[in-house]
Short mmCIF file of C-alpha atoms and ligand atoms in Angstrom, two decimals:
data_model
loop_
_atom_site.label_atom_id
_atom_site.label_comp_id
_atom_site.label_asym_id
_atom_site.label_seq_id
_atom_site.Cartn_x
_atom_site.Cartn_y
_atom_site.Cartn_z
CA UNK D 288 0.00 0.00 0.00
CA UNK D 289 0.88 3.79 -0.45
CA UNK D 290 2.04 6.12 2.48
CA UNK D 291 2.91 9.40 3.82
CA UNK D 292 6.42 8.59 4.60
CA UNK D 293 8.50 11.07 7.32
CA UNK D 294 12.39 10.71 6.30
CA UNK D 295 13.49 14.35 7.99
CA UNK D 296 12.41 17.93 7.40
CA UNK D 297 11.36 18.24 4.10
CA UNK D 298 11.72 15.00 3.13
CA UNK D 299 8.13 13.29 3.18
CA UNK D 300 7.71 11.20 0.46
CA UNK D 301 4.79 8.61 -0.49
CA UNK D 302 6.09 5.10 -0.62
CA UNK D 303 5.21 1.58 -0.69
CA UNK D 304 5.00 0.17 2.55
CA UNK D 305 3.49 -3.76 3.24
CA UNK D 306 -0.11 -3.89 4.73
CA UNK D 307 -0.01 -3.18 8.62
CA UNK D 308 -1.26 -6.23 10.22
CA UNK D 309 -4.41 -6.50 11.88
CA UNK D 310 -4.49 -7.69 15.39
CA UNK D 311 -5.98 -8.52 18.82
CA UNK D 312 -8.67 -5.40 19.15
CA UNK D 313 -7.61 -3.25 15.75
CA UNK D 314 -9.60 -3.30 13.03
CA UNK D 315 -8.31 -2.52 9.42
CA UNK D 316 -9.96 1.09 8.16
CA UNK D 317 -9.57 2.27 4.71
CA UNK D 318 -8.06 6.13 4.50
CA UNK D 319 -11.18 8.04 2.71
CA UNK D 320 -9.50 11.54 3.46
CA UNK D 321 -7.64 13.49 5.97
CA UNK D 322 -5.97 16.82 6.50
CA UNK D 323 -2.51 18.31 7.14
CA UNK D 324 -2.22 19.59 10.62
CA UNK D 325 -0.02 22.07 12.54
CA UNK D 326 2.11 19.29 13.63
CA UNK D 327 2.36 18.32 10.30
CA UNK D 328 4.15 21.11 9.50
CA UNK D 329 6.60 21.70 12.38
CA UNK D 330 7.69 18.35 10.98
CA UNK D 331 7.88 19.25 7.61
CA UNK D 332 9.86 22.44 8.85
CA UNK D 333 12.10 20.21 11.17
CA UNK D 334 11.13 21.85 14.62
CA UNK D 335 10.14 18.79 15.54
CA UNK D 336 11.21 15.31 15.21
CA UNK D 337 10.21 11.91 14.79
CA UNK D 338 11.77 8.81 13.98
CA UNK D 339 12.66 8.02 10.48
CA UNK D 340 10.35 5.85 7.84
CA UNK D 341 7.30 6.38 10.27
CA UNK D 342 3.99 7.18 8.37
CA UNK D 343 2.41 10.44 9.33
CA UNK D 344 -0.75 12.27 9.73
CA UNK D 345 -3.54 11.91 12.32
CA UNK D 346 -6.75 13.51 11.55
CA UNK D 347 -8.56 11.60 9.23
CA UNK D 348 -11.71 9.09 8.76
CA UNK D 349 -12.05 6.31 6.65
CA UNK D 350 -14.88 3.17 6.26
CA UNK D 351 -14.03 -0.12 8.66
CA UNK D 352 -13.16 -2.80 6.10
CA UNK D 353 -14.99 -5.14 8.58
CA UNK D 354 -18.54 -2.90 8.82
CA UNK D 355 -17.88 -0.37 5.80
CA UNK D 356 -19.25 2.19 7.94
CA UNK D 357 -17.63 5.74 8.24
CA UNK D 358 -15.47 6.44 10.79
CA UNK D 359 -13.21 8.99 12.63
CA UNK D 360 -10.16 7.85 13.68
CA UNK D 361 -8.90 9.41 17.18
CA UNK D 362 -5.27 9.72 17.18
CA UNK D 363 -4.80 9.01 21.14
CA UNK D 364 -4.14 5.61 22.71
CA UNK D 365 -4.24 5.77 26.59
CA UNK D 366 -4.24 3.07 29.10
CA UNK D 367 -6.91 3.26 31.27
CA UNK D 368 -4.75 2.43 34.26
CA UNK D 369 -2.69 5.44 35.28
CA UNK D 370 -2.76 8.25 37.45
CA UNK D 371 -3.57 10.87 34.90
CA UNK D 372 -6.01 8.28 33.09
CA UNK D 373 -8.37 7.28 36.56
CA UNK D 374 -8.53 11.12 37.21
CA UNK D 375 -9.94 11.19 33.53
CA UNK D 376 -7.22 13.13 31.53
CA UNK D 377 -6.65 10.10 29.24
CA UNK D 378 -4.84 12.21 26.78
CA UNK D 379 -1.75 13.06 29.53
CA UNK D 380 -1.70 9.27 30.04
CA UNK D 381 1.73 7.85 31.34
CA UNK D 382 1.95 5.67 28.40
CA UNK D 383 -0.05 7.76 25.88
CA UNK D 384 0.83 7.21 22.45
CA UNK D 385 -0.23 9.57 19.48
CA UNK D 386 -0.79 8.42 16.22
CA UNK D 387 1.42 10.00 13.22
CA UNK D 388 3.76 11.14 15.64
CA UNK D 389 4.81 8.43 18.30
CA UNK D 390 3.17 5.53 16.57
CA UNK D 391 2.47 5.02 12.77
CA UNK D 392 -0.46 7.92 11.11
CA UNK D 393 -2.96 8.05 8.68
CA UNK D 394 -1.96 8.68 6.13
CA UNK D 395 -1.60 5.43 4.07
CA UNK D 396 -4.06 3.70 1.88
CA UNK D 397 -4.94 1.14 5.32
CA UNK D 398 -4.61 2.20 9.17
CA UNK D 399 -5.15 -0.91 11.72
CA UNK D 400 -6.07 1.00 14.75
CA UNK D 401 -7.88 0.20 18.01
CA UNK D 402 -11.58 -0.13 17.74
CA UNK D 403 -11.62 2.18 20.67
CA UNK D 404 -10.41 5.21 18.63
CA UNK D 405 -13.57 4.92 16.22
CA UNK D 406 -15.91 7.48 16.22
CA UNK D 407 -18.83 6.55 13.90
CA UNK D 408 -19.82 8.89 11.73
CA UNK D 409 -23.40 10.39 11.42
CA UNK D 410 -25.05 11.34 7.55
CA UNK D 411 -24.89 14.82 8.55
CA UNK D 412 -21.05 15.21 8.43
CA UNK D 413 -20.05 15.35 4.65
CA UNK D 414 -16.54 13.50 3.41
CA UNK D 415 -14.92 16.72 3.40
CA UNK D 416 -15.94 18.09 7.19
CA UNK D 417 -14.85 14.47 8.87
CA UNK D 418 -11.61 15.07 7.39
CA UNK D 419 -11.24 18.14 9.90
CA UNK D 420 -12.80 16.64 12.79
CA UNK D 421 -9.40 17.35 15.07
CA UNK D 422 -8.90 21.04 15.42
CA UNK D 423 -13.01 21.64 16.55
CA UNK D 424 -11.98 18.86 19.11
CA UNK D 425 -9.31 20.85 20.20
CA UNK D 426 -11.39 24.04 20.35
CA UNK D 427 -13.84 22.32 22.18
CA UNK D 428 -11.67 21.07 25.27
CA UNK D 429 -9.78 24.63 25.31
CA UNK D 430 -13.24 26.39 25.32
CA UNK D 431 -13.79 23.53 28.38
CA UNK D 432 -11.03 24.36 29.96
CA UNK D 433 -11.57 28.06 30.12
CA UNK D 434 -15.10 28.45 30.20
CA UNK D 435 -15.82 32.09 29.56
CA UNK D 436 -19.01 33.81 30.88
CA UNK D 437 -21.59 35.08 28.13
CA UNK D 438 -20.58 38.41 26.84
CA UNK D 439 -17.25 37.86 28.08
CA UNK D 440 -14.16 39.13 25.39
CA UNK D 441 -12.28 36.44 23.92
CA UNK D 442 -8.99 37.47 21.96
CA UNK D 443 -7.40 34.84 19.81
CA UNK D 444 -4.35 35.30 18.38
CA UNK D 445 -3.80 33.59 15.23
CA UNK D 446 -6.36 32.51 12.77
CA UNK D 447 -4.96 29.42 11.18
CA UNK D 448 -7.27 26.49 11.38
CA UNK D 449 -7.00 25.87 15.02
CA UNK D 450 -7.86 29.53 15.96
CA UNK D 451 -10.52 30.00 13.60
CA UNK D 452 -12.56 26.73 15.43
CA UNK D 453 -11.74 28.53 18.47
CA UNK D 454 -13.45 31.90 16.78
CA UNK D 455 -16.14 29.23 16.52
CA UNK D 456 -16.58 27.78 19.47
CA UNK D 457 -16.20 30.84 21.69
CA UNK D 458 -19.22 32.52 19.49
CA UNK D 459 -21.24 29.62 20.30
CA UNK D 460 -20.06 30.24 23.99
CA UNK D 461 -21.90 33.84 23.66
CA UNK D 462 -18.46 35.33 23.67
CA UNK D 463 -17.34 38.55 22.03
CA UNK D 464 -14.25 37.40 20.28
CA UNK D 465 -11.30 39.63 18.83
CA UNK D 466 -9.67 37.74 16.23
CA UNK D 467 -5.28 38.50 15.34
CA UNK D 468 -3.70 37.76 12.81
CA UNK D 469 -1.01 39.22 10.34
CA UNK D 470 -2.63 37.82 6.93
CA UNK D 471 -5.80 39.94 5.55
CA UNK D 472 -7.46 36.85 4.11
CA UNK D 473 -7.50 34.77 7.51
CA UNK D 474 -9.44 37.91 9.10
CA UNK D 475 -11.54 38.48 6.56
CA UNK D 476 -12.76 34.42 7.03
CA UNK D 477 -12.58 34.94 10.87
CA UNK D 478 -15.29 37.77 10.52
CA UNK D 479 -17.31 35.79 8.16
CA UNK D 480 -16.90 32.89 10.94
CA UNK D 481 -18.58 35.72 13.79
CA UNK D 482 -15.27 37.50 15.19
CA UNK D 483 -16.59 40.43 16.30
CA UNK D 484 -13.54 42.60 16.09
CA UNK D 485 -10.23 41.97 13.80
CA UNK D 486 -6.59 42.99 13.95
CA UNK D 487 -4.43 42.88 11.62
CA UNK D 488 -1.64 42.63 13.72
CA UNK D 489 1.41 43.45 10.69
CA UNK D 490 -0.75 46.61 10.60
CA UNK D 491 -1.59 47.95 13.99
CA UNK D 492 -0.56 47.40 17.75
CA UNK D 493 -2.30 44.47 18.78
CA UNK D 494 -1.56 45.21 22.68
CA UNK D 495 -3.18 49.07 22.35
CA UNK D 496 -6.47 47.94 20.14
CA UNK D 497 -7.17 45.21 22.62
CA UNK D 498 -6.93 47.76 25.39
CA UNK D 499 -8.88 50.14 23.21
CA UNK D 500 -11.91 47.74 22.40
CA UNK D 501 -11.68 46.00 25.81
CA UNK D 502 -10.89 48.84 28.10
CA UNK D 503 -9.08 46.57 31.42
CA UNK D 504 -8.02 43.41 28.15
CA UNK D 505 -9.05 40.92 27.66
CA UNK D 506 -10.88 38.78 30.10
CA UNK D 507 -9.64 35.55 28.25
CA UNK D 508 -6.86 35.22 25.54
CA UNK D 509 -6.27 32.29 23.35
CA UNK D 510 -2.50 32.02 22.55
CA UNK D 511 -2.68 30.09 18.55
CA UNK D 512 -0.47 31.27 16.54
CA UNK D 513 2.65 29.35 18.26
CA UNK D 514 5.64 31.84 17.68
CA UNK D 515 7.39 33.71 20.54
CA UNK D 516 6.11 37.12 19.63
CA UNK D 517 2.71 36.31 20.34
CA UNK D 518 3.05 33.78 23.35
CA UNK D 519 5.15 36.87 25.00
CA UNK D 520 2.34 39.12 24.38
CA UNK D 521 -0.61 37.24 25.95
CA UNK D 522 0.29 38.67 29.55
CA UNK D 523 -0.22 42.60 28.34
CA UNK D 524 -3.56 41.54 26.18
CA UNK D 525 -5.33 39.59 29.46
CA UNK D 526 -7.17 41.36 32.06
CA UNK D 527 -6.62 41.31 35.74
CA UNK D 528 -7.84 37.87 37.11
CA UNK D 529 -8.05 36.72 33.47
CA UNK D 530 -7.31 33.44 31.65
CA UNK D 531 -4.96 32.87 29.31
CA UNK D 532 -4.15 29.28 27.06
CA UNK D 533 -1.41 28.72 25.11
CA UNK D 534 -2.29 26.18 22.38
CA UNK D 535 -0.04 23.61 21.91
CA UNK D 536 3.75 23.35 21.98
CA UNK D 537 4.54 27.06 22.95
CA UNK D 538 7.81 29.22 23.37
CA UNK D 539 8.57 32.38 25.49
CA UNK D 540 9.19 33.68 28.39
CA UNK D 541 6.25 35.38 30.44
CA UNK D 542 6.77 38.90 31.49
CA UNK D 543 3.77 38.78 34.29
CA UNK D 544 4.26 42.27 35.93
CA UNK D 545 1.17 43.70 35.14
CA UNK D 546 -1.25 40.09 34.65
CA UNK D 547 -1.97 40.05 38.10
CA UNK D 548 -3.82 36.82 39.35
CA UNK D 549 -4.01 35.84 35.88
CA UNK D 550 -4.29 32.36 35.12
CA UNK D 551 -2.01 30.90 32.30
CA UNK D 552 -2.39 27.38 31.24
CA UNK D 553 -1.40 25.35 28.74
CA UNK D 554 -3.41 22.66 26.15
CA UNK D 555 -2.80 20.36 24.16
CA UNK D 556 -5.33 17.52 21.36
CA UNK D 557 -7.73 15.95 23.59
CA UNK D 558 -9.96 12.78 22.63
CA UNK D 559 -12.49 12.78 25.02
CA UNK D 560 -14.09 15.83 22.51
CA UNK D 561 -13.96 14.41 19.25
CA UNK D 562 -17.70 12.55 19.99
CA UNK D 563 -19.22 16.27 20.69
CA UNK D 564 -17.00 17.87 17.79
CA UNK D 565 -18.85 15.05 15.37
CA UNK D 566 -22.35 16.08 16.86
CA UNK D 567 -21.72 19.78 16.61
CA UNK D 568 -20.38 19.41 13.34
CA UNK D 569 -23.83 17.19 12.07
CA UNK D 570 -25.66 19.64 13.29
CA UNK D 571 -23.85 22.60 11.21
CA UNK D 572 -23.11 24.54 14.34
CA UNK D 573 -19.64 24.84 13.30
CA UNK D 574 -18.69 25.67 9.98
CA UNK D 575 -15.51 23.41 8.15
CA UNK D 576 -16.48 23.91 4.61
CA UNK D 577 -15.09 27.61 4.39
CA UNK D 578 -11.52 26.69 5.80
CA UNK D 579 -11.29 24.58 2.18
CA UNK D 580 -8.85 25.80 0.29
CA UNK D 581 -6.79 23.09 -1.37
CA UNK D 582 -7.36 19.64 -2.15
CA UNK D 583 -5.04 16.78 -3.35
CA UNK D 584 -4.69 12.70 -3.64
CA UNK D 585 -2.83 10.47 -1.19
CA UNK D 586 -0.10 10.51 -4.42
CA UNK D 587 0.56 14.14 -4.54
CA UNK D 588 1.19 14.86 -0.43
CA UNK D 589 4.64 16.25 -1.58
CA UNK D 590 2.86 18.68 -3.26
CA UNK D 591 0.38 18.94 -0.60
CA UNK D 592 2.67 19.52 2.20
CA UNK D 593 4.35 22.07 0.47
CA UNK D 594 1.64 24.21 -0.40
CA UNK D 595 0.71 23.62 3.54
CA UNK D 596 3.53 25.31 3.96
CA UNK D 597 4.23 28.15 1.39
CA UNK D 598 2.11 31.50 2.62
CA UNK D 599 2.11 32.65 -0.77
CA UNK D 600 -0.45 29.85 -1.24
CA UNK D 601 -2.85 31.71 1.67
CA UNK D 602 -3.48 27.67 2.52
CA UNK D 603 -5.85 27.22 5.50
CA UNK D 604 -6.93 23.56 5.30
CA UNK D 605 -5.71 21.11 2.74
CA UNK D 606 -7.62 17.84 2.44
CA UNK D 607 -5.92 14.59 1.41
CA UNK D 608 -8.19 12.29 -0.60
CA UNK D 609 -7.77 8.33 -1.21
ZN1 ZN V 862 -3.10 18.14 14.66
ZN1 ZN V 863 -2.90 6.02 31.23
#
């Protein structure tokens, strides 16, 4: 069968790979389509690593070869045994392995995988929208984690695919959100997703407008844009007694002076969301279809990565088809 193959920063190539074999609990599911991912990238880039010849990707569905019905595949394994997984925080298990990153991906032509980590899929979610099903799941357990009063302002910085869903979810909070960003055409899609406000922040001074709209900042911030610049920020955006999480891997060094009793926190890909991220997503209360903007086979992920990867593109989501 075909795969996504990770051989070192920009060096993923689609090979030939033999069948993965289907034991004890796994069943064999057949990649329908999936989507390149942050992660992806700081691979691609070489920020990160992972070992060599391991098959990557990790949000995706595909159709059970035992059932044929649709399915989500969750990319988190946990045990069920440890500290972190009886206090249920299954994704900080002891022994949690993630899928395309620690373990074998998705992308590949057939992914055995634990039954466990199927979510079916309801009529309501098209082929294209279960390819994205990650990112709202992510959104989800921030929004969780936070969870913002009605009314309340929401700033999130960076509107890549991972902040717009949390543009998304905060609206359907009853939040006022202030979306950031340096690239017109991601906040001109964040204010047709609700944002309420938008900064362009290779424009204006992103610190001074919050201030201005807010008048004490923000009363929660949402850190997504991952570079230095704007994880430093978050403590002069937040309010007194505010919240602040930092998606994902983050770098930086706080300057809290001024944050006082602010919370900071940080998050990171949750499974325990993805059945709620399905049902929202059936029900069209968030909308996936607009972050579209490139599409190409399983054959072409070269090309695929790198236009994941090239600005000059203005990607937001690129879907990989069978
Ligand atoms: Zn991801
Ligand atoms: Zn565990």
């Amino acid at each position: 069968m075909k795969a996504a193959i990770y051989y070192g920063p920009r060096n993923i190539k689609i090979k030939e790979v033999p069948e993965p074999k289907v034991t004890g609990t796994k069943v064999s599911v057949q990649f329908k389509a999936g989507s390149i991912c942050g992660t992806d990238l700081h691979l691609y880039r070489g920020d990160w690593k992972i070992k060599r010849g391991r098959i990557i990707g990790h949000d995706a569905w595909g159709t059970r070869a035992d059932t044929g019905k649709r399915v989500v595949m969750s990319p988190v394994t946990s045990c069920g045994k440890c500290y972190y997984c009886k206090r249920g925080k299954q994704s900080l298990c002891e022994r949690v392995l993630y899928y395309g990153l620690t373990k074998g991906g998705f992308f590949a032509e057939t992914v055995a995988i634990r039954e466990k980590n199927l979510i079916p899929l309801p009529n309501g979610v098209s082929d294209d929208e279960a390819a994205m099903i990650e990112p709202v799941a992510l959104a989800l357990h921030t929004l969780e984690l936070l969870h913002p009063e009605v009314n309340d302002f929401v700033t999130v910085v960076g509107q890549g695919p991972i902040g717009l869903l949390m543009t998304q979810i905060a609206k359907l909070k009853g939040c006022r959100v202030i979306a950031v960003d340096t690239q017109a055409y991601r906040l001109e899609l964040a204010e047709k997703l609700g944002a309420d406000y938008t900064i362009n922040a290779s424009e204006e001074d992103t610190v001074k407008r919050v201030k201005r709209i807010t008048k004490r900042g923000s009363d929660v911030v949402i850190e997504s844009a991952g570079t230095q610049k704007t994880v430093e920020q978050t403590p002069f955006l937040v309010r007194k007694a505010g919240q602040v999480a930092l998606v994902g891997e983050f770098e930086g060094y706080l300057n809290l002076g001024d944050a006082d009793e602010a919370c900071f926190f940080s998050t990171y890909i949750s499974a325990a969301e993805y059945p709620t991220a399905v049902d929202l997503v059936a029900h069209k209360k968030v909308n996936l279809q607009s972050l579209i903007t490139h599409r190409f086979p399983l054959d072409d992920f070269e090309k695929a990565i790198e236009t994941a990867a090239d600005p000059t593109q203005k990607p937001i989501k690129i879907i990989v088809t069978s």
